[in-house]
Amino acid sequence: MKIVSVVGARPNFMKVAPFCRALKAYPEVEHLLVHTGQHYDVRMSEQFFNELAIPQPDVNLGIGSGSHAEQVGRTMIEFEKVVRAERPDWVVVLGDVNATCACSITAKKEHVKCAHIEAGLRSRDMDMPEEVNRLVTDRLSDLLFAPDRISCANLAAEGVPAEKIKFVGNIMIDTLEREREKAAALDVDEIVRSNLVEGVAPPPSLSSYVALTMHRPSNVDSRETLVPAVRFFLDEVCAEHPVVWAIHPRAQKMLAEFGLWDEVAAHPNMVLVKPLGYHAMLRLNMGASLFMTDSGGLQEECCVLGTPCLTMRWNTERPITLMENGGASILVGNAVEKMRDAYRAQIAAPRRAMRPELWDGHTAERIARIIVEEG
Ligand code: UD1
């Protein structure tokens, strides 16, 4: 049996690591890993392969940055060549990035079965590129591996036959459970020192801090949303707590474009660090009084670690992580008044870890077994 798995961007890497490991239990499976190359910087890609012992990709399609059509189109053209040369039994795609969508379409057009890990998530926000990717991939896939029961219900409501929907849990939590001890041993001050953005002064030792990430186009690409949010971080949050901001290349570019970069970099309580590796980010999360983020993955990690979280989005495809469902996160969109109220409520909140059903560290094993049994 031959399986081709596809990764393209940072959030895919922590999901594919346990899947690669789980497949080793099946020597009859030939497993090839394809990297589309959407993320290519060492800090966005290679460091995760090294830290999580992911096998080197057998093929890198070298797609790089570009518009959505450019990325999806180039990926389909290059991935089709791989599928034609290898003729796998299964193409396995993960998450909701452009690689997920491009390679599921390509697989099905080549009459190859497709399995989607992290199926059934729905934000119902069609302005989100990831929602488009999820809908296309789930519509085409032959096996849909859902992380929670809400996602299973979403798929059933869309008419996906029950035998294709497999409730297996959240594969990212496999990685969290495997790596958390290693992360816990790291020192936050050392993480900050060794990842500081050039030109940023090293802060004094951080006994407590707020963590921040932001990268979604809806938050960072427009002046109207980015400027008030950054003013809130600098004028209100940084006035009370050091803020460690792990800055995504997209956000860095837009801060410079809107003339905010110098002020952000010079603020004594704003600690700007480069994109962090897996263990460093997990350690930062474990020690944060509060996490402000627009990342779905971090929202899930906050839920399991119990870190109070402000999700800077109006909707979420991961409702299971919200406080009303027992999780750690509050949706605040990009309205400063909402951020402020939730910040006040959450900064004083105790850590309260929550573990949704089957987020138990064994999701990849369940997925590998089902695919192998399916044949
Ligand atoms: C992509 C995913 C998003 C995911 C995010 C995590 C899609 C549609 N979006 O968004 O779901 O949450 O990854 O990071 O697939 N850049 C670099 N170095 C890199 C990669 C990108 O500098 O290695 C810069 C480029 O200027 C690029 C920009 O970041 O134009 C955005 O990268 P892109 O791959 O288009 O999307 P992300 O915003 O990272």
PDB file of N, CA, C and O and ligand atoms in Angstrom, residues 9-11 38-41 44 65 68 71 96-98 129-130 133 215-216 248-250 253, ligand 1:
ATOM      1  N   ALA A   9       2.205  24.327   4.986  1.00  0.00           N
ATOM      2  CA  ALA A   9       2.418  25.507   5.815  1.00  0.00           C
ATOM      3  C   ALA A   9       2.528  25.106   7.280  1.00  0.00           C
ATOM      4  O   ALA A   9       2.149  23.998   7.667  1.00  0.00           O
ATOM      5  N   ARG A  10       3.027  26.038   8.070  1.00  0.00           N
ATOM      6  CA  ARG A  10       3.414  25.743   9.459  1.00  0.00           C
ATOM      7  C   ARG A  10       2.409  24.908  10.243  1.00  0.00           C
ATOM      8  O   ARG A  10       2.822  23.925  10.885  1.00  0.00           O
ATOM      9  N   PRO A  11       1.112  25.238  10.227  1.00  0.00           N
ATOM     10  CA  PRO A  11       0.214  24.442  11.080  1.00  0.00           C
ATOM     11  C   PRO A  11       0.090  22.973  10.664  1.00  0.00           C
ATOM     12  O   PRO A  11      -0.421  22.154  11.436  1.00  0.00           O
ATOM     13  N   GLN A  38       4.925  25.999   0.468  1.00  0.00           N
ATOM     14  CA  GLN A  38       4.230  27.280   0.714  1.00  0.00           C
ATOM     15  C   GLN A  38       4.972  28.073   1.793  1.00  0.00           C
ATOM     16  O   GLN A  38       5.182  29.268   1.654  1.00  0.00           O
ATOM     17  N   HIS A  39       5.337  27.407   2.887  1.00  0.00           N
ATOM     18  CA  HIS A  39       6.211  28.036   3.881  1.00  0.00           C
ATOM     19  C   HIS A  39       7.618  27.483   3.667  1.00  0.00           C
ATOM     20  O   HIS A  39       7.794  26.284   3.517  1.00  0.00           O
ATOM     21  N   TYR A  40       8.579  28.390   3.638  1.00  0.00           N
ATOM     22  CA  TYR A  40       9.933  28.015   3.201  1.00  0.00           C
ATOM     23  C   TYR A  40      11.011  28.557   4.128  1.00  0.00           C
ATOM     24  O   TYR A  40      12.124  28.059   4.142  1.00  0.00           O
ATOM     25  N   ASP A  41      10.724  29.626   4.915  1.00  0.00           N
ATOM     26  CA  ASP A  41      11.746  30.130   5.837  1.00  0.00           C
ATOM     27  C   ASP A  41      12.083  29.045   6.845  1.00  0.00           C
ATOM     28  O   ASP A  41      11.205  28.272   7.239  1.00  0.00           O
ATOM     29  N   MET A  44       9.773  29.052   9.694  1.00  0.00           N
ATOM     30  CA  MET A  44       8.377  28.700   9.409  1.00  0.00           C
ATOM     31  C   MET A  44       8.244  27.221   9.037  1.00  0.00           C
ATOM     32  O   MET A  44       7.137  26.696   8.975  1.00  0.00           O
ATOM     33  N   SER A  65       5.551  31.837  -1.962  1.00  0.00           N
ATOM     34  CA  SER A  65       4.452  32.775  -1.704  1.00  0.00           C
ATOM     35  C   SER A  65       3.773  33.184  -3.008  1.00  0.00           C
ATOM     36  O   SER A  65       4.317  32.984  -4.091  1.00  0.00           O
ATOM     37  N   HIS A  68      -3.644  33.455  -3.740  1.00  0.00           N
ATOM     38  CA  HIS A  68      -4.237  32.132  -3.523  1.00  0.00           C
ATOM     39  C   HIS A  68      -4.281  31.330  -4.816  1.00  0.00           C
ATOM     40  O   HIS A  68      -3.947  30.150  -4.849  1.00  0.00           O
ATOM     41  N   GLN A  71      -0.827  30.118  -5.646  1.00  0.00           N
ATOM     42  CA  GLN A  71      -0.359  29.003  -4.798  1.00  0.00           C
ATOM     43  C   GLN A  71      -1.113  27.708  -5.120  1.00  0.00           C
ATOM     44  O   GLN A  71      -0.505  26.651  -5.296  1.00  0.00           O
ATOM     45  N   ASP A  96      -6.277  22.992   6.827  1.00  0.00           N
ATOM     46  CA  ASP A  96      -7.094  23.831   5.946  1.00  0.00           C
ATOM     47  C   ASP A  96      -6.278  24.837   5.147  1.00  0.00           C
ATOM     48  O   ASP A  96      -6.769  25.891   4.781  1.00  0.00           O
ATOM     49  N   VAL A  97      -5.015  24.533   4.902  1.00  0.00           N
ATOM     50  CA  VAL A  97      -4.189  25.498   4.163  1.00  0.00           C
ATOM     51  C   VAL A  97      -4.341  25.258   2.656  1.00  0.00           C
ATOM     52  O   VAL A  97      -5.052  24.350   2.221  1.00  0.00           O
ATOM     53  N   ASN A  98      -3.677  26.079   1.861  1.00  0.00           N
ATOM     54  CA  ASN A  98      -3.861  25.946   0.413  1.00  0.00           C
ATOM     55  C   ASN A  98      -3.409  24.586  -0.116  1.00  0.00           C
ATOM     56  O   ASN A  98      -3.996  24.057  -1.064  1.00  0.00           O
ATOM     57  N   PRO A 129     -10.026  32.281   3.800  1.00  0.00           N
ATOM     58  CA  PRO A 129      -9.531  31.321   2.793  1.00  0.00           C
ATOM     59  C   PRO A 129      -9.570  29.885   3.301  1.00  0.00           C
ATOM     60  O   PRO A 129      -9.843  28.953   2.545  1.00  0.00           O
ATOM     61  N   GLU A 130      -9.354  29.728   4.608  1.00  0.00           N
ATOM     62  CA  GLU A 130      -9.324  28.369   5.164  1.00  0.00           C
ATOM     63  C   GLU A 130     -10.698  27.709   5.083  1.00  0.00           C
ATOM     64  O   GLU A 130     -10.784  26.485   4.947  1.00  0.00           O
ATOM     65  N   ASN A 133     -11.089  26.265   1.735  1.00  0.00           N
ATOM     66  CA  ASN A 133     -10.269  25.054   1.643  1.00  0.00           C
ATOM     67  C   ASN A 133     -10.937  23.867   2.348  1.00  0.00           C
ATOM     68  O   ASN A 133     -10.948  22.747   1.832  1.00  0.00           O
ATOM     69  N   HIS A 215      -1.883  36.896  12.735  1.00  0.00           N
ATOM     70  CA  HIS A 215      -1.399  36.748  11.357  1.00  0.00           C
ATOM     71  C   HIS A 215      -2.517  36.716  10.319  1.00  0.00           C
ATOM     72  O   HIS A 215      -2.247  36.735   9.122  1.00  0.00           O
ATOM     73  N   ARG A 216      -3.776  36.644  10.759  1.00  0.00           N
ATOM     74  CA  ARG A 216      -4.850  36.486   9.763  1.00  0.00           C
ATOM     75  C   ARG A 216      -4.976  37.725   8.908  1.00  0.00           C
ATOM     76  O   ARG A 216      -4.976  38.853   9.427  1.00  0.00           O
ATOM     77  N   HIS A 248       4.601  37.080  13.088  1.00  0.00           N
ATOM     78  CA  HIS A 248       4.498  36.358  11.809  1.00  0.00           C
ATOM     79  C   HIS A 248       4.995  37.280  10.693  1.00  0.00           C
ATOM     80  O   HIS A 248       4.774  38.495  10.750  1.00  0.00           O
ATOM     81  N   PRO A 249       5.647  36.731   9.654  1.00  0.00           N
ATOM     82  CA  PRO A 249       6.168  37.595   8.570  1.00  0.00           C
ATOM     83  C   PRO A 249       5.091  38.498   7.959  1.00  0.00           C
ATOM     84  O   PRO A 249       5.366  39.648   7.611  1.00  0.00           O
ATOM     85  N   ARG A 250       3.865  37.989   7.851  1.00  0.00           N
ATOM     86  CA  ARG A 250       2.788  38.803   7.267  1.00  0.00           C
ATOM     87  C   ARG A 250       2.500  40.024   8.156  1.00  0.00           C
ATOM     88  O   ARG A 250       2.343  41.139   7.664  1.00  0.00           O
ATOM     89  N   LYS A 253       5.365  42.610   8.026  1.00  0.00           N
ATOM     90  CA  LYS A 253       5.313  43.382   6.786  1.00  0.00           C
ATOM     91  C   LYS A 253       4.249  44.491   6.876  1.00  0.00           C
ATOM     92  O   LYS A 253       4.479  45.631   6.497  1.00  0.00           O
TER      93      LYS A 253
HETATM   94  C1  UD1 B   1      -0.969  30.279   5.960  1.00  0.00           C
HETATM   95  C2  UD1 B   1      -2.326  29.570   5.949  1.00  0.00           C
HETATM   96  C3  UD1 B   1      -3.041  29.832   7.272  1.00  0.00           C
HETATM   97  C4  UD1 B   1      -2.173  29.463   8.458  1.00  0.00           C
HETATM   98  C5  UD1 B   1      -0.848  30.212   8.330  1.00  0.00           C
HETATM   99  C6  UD1 B   1       0.130  29.916   9.448  1.00  0.00           C
HETATM  100  C7  UD1 B   1      -3.481  29.362   3.780  1.00  0.00           C
HETATM  101  C8  UD1 B   1      -4.635  29.859   3.013  1.00  0.00           C
HETATM  102  N1  UD1 B   1      -3.192  30.069   4.893  1.00  0.00           N
HETATM  103  O1  UD1 B   1      -1.194  31.676   6.026  1.00  0.00           O
HETATM  104  O2  UD1 B   1      -4.215  29.040   7.320  1.00  0.00           O
HETATM  105  O3  UD1 B   1      -2.827  29.803   9.652  1.00  0.00           O
HETATM  106  O4  UD1 B   1      -0.256  29.831   7.084  1.00  0.00           O
HETATM  107  O5  UD1 B   1       1.298  30.644   9.244  1.00  0.00           O
HETATM  108  O6  UD1 B   1      -2.863  28.398   3.411  1.00  0.00           O
HETATM  109  N2  UD1 B   1       6.182  34.363   4.303  1.00  0.00           N
HETATM  110  C9  UD1 B   1       7.507  34.381   4.647  1.00  0.00           C
HETATM  111  N3  UD1 B   1       8.135  33.182   4.844  1.00  0.00           N
HETATM  112  C10 UD1 B   1       7.506  31.986   4.718  1.00  0.00           C
HETATM  113  C11 UD1 B   1       6.164  31.987   4.347  1.00  0.00           C
HETATM  114  C12 UD1 B   1       5.503  33.169   4.154  1.00  0.00           C
HETATM  115  O7  UD1 B   1       8.109  35.438   4.776  1.00  0.00           O
HETATM  116  O8  UD1 B   1       8.143  30.938   4.919  1.00  0.00           O
HETATM  117  C13 UD1 B   1       5.481  35.650   4.116  1.00  0.00           C
HETATM  118  C14 UD1 B   1       5.318  36.064   2.663  1.00  0.00           C
HETATM  119  O9  UD1 B   1       5.425  37.465   2.603  1.00  0.00           O
HETATM  120  C15 UD1 B   1       3.888  35.653   2.351  1.00  0.00           C
HETATM  121  C16 UD1 B   1       3.207  35.882   3.693  1.00  0.00           C
HETATM  122  O10 UD1 B   1       4.174  35.542   4.674  1.00  0.00           O
HETATM  123  O11 UD1 B   1       3.337  36.385   1.305  1.00  0.00           O
HETATM  124  C17 UD1 B   1       1.967  35.051   3.889  1.00  0.00           C
HETATM  125  O12 UD1 B   1       2.264  33.673   3.661  1.00  0.00           O
HETATM  126  P1  UD1 B   1       1.157  32.687   3.045  1.00  0.00           P
HETATM  127  O13 UD1 B   1       1.768  31.359   2.853  1.00  0.00           O
HETATM  128  O14 UD1 B   1       0.515  33.329   1.868  1.00  0.00           O
HETATM  129  O15 UD1 B   1       0.025  32.607   4.122  1.00  0.00           O
HETATM  130  P2  UD1 B   1      -0.014  32.720   5.727  1.00  0.00           P
HETATM  131  O16 UD1 B   1      -0.522  34.067   6.084  1.00  0.00           O
HETATM  132  O17 UD1 B   1       1.266  32.261   6.362  1.00  0.00           O
END
